Short mmCIF file of C-alpha atoms in Angstrom, two decimals:
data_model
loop_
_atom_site.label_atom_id
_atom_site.label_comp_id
_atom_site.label_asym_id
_atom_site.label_seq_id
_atom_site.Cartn_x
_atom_site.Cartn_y
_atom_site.Cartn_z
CA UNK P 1 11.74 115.77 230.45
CA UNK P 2 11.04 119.56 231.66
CA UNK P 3 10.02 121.59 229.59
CA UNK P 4 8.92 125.47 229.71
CA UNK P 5 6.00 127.68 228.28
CA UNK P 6 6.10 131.16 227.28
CA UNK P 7 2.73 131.95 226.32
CA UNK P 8 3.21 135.50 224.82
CA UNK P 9 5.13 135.78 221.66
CA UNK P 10 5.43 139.39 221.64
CA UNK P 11 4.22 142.12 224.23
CA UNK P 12 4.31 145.70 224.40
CA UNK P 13 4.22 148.28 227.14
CA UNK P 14 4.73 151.82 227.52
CA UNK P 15 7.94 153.30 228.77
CA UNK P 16 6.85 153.59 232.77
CA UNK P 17 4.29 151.09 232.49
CA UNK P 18 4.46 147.50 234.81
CA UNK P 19 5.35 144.57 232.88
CA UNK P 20 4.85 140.96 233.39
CA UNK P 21 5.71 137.89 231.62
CA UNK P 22 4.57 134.68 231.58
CA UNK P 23 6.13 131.86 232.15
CA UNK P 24 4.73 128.00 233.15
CA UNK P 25 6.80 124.74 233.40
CA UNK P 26 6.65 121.62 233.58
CA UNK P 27 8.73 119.71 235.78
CA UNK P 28 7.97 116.85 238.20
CA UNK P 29 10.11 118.11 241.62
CA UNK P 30 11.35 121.36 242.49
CA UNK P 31 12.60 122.92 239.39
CA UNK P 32 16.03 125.10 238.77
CA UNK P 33 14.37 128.22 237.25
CA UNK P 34 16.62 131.09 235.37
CA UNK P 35 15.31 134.63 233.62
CA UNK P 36 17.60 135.43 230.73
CA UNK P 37 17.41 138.47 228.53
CA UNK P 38 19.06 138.50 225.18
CA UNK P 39 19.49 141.80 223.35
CA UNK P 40 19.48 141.91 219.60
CA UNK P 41 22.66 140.28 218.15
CA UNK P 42 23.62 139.21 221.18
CA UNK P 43 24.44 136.13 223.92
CA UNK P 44 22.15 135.82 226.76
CA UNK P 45 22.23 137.29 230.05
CA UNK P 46 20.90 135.95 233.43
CA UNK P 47 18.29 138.22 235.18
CA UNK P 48 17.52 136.21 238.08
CA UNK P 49 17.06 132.60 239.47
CA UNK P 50 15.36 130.32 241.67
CA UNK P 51 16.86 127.46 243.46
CA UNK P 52 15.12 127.28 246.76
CA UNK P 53 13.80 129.17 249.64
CA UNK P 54 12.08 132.51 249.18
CA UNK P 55 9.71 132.12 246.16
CA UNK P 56 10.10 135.65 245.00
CA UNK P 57 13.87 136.32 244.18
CA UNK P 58 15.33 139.72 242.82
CA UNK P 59 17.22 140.15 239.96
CA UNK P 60 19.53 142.60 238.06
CA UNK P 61 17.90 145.56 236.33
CA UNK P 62 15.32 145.78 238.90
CA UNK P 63 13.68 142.84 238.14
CA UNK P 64 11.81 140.14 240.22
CA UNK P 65 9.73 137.21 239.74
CA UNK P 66 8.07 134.82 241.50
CA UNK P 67 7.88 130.99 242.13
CA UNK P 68 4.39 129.21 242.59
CA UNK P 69 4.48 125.76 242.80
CA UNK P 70 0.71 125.29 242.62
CA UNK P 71 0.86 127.12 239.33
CA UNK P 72 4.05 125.54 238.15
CA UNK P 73 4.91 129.41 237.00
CA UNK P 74 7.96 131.42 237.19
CA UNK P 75 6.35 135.07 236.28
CA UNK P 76 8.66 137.76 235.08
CA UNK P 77 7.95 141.51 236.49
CA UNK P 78 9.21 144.97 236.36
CA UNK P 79 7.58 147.49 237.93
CA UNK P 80 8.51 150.55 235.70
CA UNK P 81 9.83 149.75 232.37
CA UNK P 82 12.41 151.36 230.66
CA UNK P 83 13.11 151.70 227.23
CA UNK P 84 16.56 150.12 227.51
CA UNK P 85 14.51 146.76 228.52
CA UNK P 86 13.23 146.71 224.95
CA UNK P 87 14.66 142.95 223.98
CA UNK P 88 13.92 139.13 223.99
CA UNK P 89 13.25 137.07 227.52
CA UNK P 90 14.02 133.69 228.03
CA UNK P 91 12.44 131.65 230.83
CA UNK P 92 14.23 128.09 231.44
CA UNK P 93 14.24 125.62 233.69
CA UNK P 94 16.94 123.07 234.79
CA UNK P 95 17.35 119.70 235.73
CA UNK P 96 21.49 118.94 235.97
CA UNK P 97 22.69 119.41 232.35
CA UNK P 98 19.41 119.64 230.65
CA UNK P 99 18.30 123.08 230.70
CA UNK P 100 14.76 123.91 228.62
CA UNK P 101 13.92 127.14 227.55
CA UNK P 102 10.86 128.75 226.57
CA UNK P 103 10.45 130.09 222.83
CA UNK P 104 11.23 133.51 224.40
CA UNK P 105 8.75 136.74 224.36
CA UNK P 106 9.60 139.79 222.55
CA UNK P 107 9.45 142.96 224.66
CA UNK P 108 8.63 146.16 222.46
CA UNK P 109 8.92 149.54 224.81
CA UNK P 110 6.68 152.78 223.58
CA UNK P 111 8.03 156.20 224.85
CA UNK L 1 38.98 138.08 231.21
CA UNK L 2 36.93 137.35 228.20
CA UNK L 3 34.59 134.67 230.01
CA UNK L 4 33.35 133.05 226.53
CA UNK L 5 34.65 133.38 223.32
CA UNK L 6 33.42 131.78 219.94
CA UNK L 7 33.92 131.50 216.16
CA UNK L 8 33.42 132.37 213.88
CA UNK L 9 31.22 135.38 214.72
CA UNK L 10 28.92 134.11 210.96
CA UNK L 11 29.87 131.62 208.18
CA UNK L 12 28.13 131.58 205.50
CA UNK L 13 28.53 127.01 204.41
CA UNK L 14 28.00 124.65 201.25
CA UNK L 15 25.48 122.13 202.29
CA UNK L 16 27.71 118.75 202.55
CA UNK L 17 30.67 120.83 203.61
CA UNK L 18 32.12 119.95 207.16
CA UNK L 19 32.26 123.06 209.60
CA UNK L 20 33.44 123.19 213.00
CA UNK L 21 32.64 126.07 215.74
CA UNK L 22 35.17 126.94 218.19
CA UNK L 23 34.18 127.47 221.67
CA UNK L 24 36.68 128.81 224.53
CA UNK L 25 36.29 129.37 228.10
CA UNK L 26 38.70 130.87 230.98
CA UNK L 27 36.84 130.19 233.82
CA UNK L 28 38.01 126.88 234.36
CA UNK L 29 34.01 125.56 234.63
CA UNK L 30 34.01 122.42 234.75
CA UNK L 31 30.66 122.29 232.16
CA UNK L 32 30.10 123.44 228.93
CA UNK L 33 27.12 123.21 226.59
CA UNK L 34 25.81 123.74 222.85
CA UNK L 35 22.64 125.38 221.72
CA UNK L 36 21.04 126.28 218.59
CA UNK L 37 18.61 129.36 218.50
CA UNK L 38 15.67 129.38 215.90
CA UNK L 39 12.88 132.02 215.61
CA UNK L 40 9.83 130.65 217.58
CA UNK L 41 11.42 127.71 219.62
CA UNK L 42 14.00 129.48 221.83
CA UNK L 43 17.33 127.55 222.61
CA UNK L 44 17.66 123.72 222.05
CA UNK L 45 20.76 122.11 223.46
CA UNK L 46 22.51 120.52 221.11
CA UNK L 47 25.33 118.39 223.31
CA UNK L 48 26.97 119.28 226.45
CA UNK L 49 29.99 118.17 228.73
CA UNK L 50 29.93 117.80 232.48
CA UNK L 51 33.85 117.46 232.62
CA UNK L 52 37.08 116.81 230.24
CA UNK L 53 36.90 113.89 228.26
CA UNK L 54 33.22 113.49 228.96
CA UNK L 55 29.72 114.54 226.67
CA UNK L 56 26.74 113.86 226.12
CA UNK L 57 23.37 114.48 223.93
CA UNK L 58 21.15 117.15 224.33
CA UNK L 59 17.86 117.05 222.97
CA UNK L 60 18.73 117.39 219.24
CA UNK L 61 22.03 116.08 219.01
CA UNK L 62 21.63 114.93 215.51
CA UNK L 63 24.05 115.99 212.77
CA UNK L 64 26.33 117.55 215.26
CA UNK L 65 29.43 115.83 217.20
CA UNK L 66 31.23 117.53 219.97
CA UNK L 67 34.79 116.52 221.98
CA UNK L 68 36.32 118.08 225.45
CA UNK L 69 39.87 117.17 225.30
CA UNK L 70 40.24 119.90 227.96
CA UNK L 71 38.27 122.20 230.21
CA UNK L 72 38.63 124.97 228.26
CA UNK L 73 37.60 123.86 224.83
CA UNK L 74 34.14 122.45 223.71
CA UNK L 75 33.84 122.39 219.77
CA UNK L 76 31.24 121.63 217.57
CA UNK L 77 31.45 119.89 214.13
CA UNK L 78 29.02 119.00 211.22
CA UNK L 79 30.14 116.46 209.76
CA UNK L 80 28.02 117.78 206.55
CA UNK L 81 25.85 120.65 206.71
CA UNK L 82 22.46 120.68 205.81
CA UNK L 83 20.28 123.75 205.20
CA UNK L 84 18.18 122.93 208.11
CA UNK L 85 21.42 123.77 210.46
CA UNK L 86 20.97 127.45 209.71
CA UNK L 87 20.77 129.01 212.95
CA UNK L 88 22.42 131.09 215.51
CA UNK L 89 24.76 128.76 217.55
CA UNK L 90 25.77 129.32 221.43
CA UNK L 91 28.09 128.18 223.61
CA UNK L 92 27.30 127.81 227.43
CA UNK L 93 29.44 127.23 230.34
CA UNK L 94 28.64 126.49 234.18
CA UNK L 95 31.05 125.58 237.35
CA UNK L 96 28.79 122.65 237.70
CA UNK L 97 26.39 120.29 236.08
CA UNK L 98 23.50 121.03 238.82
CA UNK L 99 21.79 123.33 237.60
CA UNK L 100 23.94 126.37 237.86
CA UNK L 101 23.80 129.38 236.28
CA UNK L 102 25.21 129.24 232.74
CA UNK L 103 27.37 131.60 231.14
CA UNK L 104 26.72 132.10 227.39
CA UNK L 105 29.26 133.05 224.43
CA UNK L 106 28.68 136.11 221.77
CA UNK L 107 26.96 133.36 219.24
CA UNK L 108 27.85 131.93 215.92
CA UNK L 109 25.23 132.61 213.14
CA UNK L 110 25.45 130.17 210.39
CA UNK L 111 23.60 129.84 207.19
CA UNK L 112 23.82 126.46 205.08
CA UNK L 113 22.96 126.71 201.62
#
């Protein structure tokens, strides 16, 4: 079965400052990849995802990340944070209805 | 439209009680899933459904049952709590099986003691 790696528990940045998180899977053919973000107390919401085609896709909240295979990673980036960004990310990956997701890394924002 | 809607929002439970969270969707999706949250291991799935009258197990389906008499319902029962089922509980749906992005309910947050 897939399964996905989030190496860093907890990161912080200052407000303005790039971000990246980490994320590596493991998955034996082309993976379904999905960025949520979960703010305290409550659901999840999708950032971005990759499916095919261009390996570095967009996402909401000016967001991006990118897909390489040789890596098996699905990086996270941002290059200004704001302070509103200040919650938990969720990297997953797919296969039909089995979805795996990371153990999430806490974003902390400093003004 | 309210997408997805669970509940109850917490409950605090009896260990050996039975307890069953409601999950609703109106977006017709034809999939819907269960996952528990815990601090330091992210989301597990619990069960999911690819269609009415079908589910399935997820990767730690134990203790938990779920049915999909329709599209639009997906609950999830303990049959008798255990202490270990404290979590936060979410409900997921997705127009399709493959992959798609899911849609996630508000959460349940349950404590068993």
């Amino acid at each position: 079965a897939q399964s996905v790696t989030q190496p860093d528990i907890h990161i912080t940045v200052s407000e303005g400052a790039s971000l990246e998180l980490r994320c590596n899977y493991s998955y034996g053919a082309t993976p379904y990849l999905f960025w949520y973000v979960q703010s305290p107390g409550q659901g999840l919401q999708l950032l971005l995802k990759y499916f095919s085609g261009d390996t570095l896709v967009q996402g909401i909240k000016g967001f991006e990340a990118e897909f390489k295979r040789s890596q098996s990673s699905f990086n996270l980036r941002k290059p200004s944070v704001h302070w509103s960004d200040a919650a938990e990310y969720f990297c997953a990956v797919a296969d039909n209805n089995d979805m795996r997701f990371g153990a999430g890394t806490r974003l902390t924002v400093k003004p | 439209i309210a997408g997805i809607t669970q509940a109850p929002t917490s409950q605090i439970l009896a260990a050996g009680r039975r307890m069953t969270l409601r999950c609703t969707q109106d977006m017709r999706h034809n999939a819907m899933y269960w996952y528990r949250q815990d601090l330091g291991l992210g989301l597990r799935l619990i069960h999911y459904s690819n269609t009415a009258g079908t589910t399935g197990k997820g990767e730690v389906p134990d203790g938990y049952s779920v049915s999909r008499a329709n599209t639009d319902d997906f609950p999830l029962t303990l049959a008798s709590a255990v202490p270990s089922q404290t979590s936060v509980y979410f409900c997921a749906s997705s127009e399709a099986p493959e992959g798609r992005r899911q849609y996630f309910g508000p959460g349940t947050r349950l404590t068993v003691l």
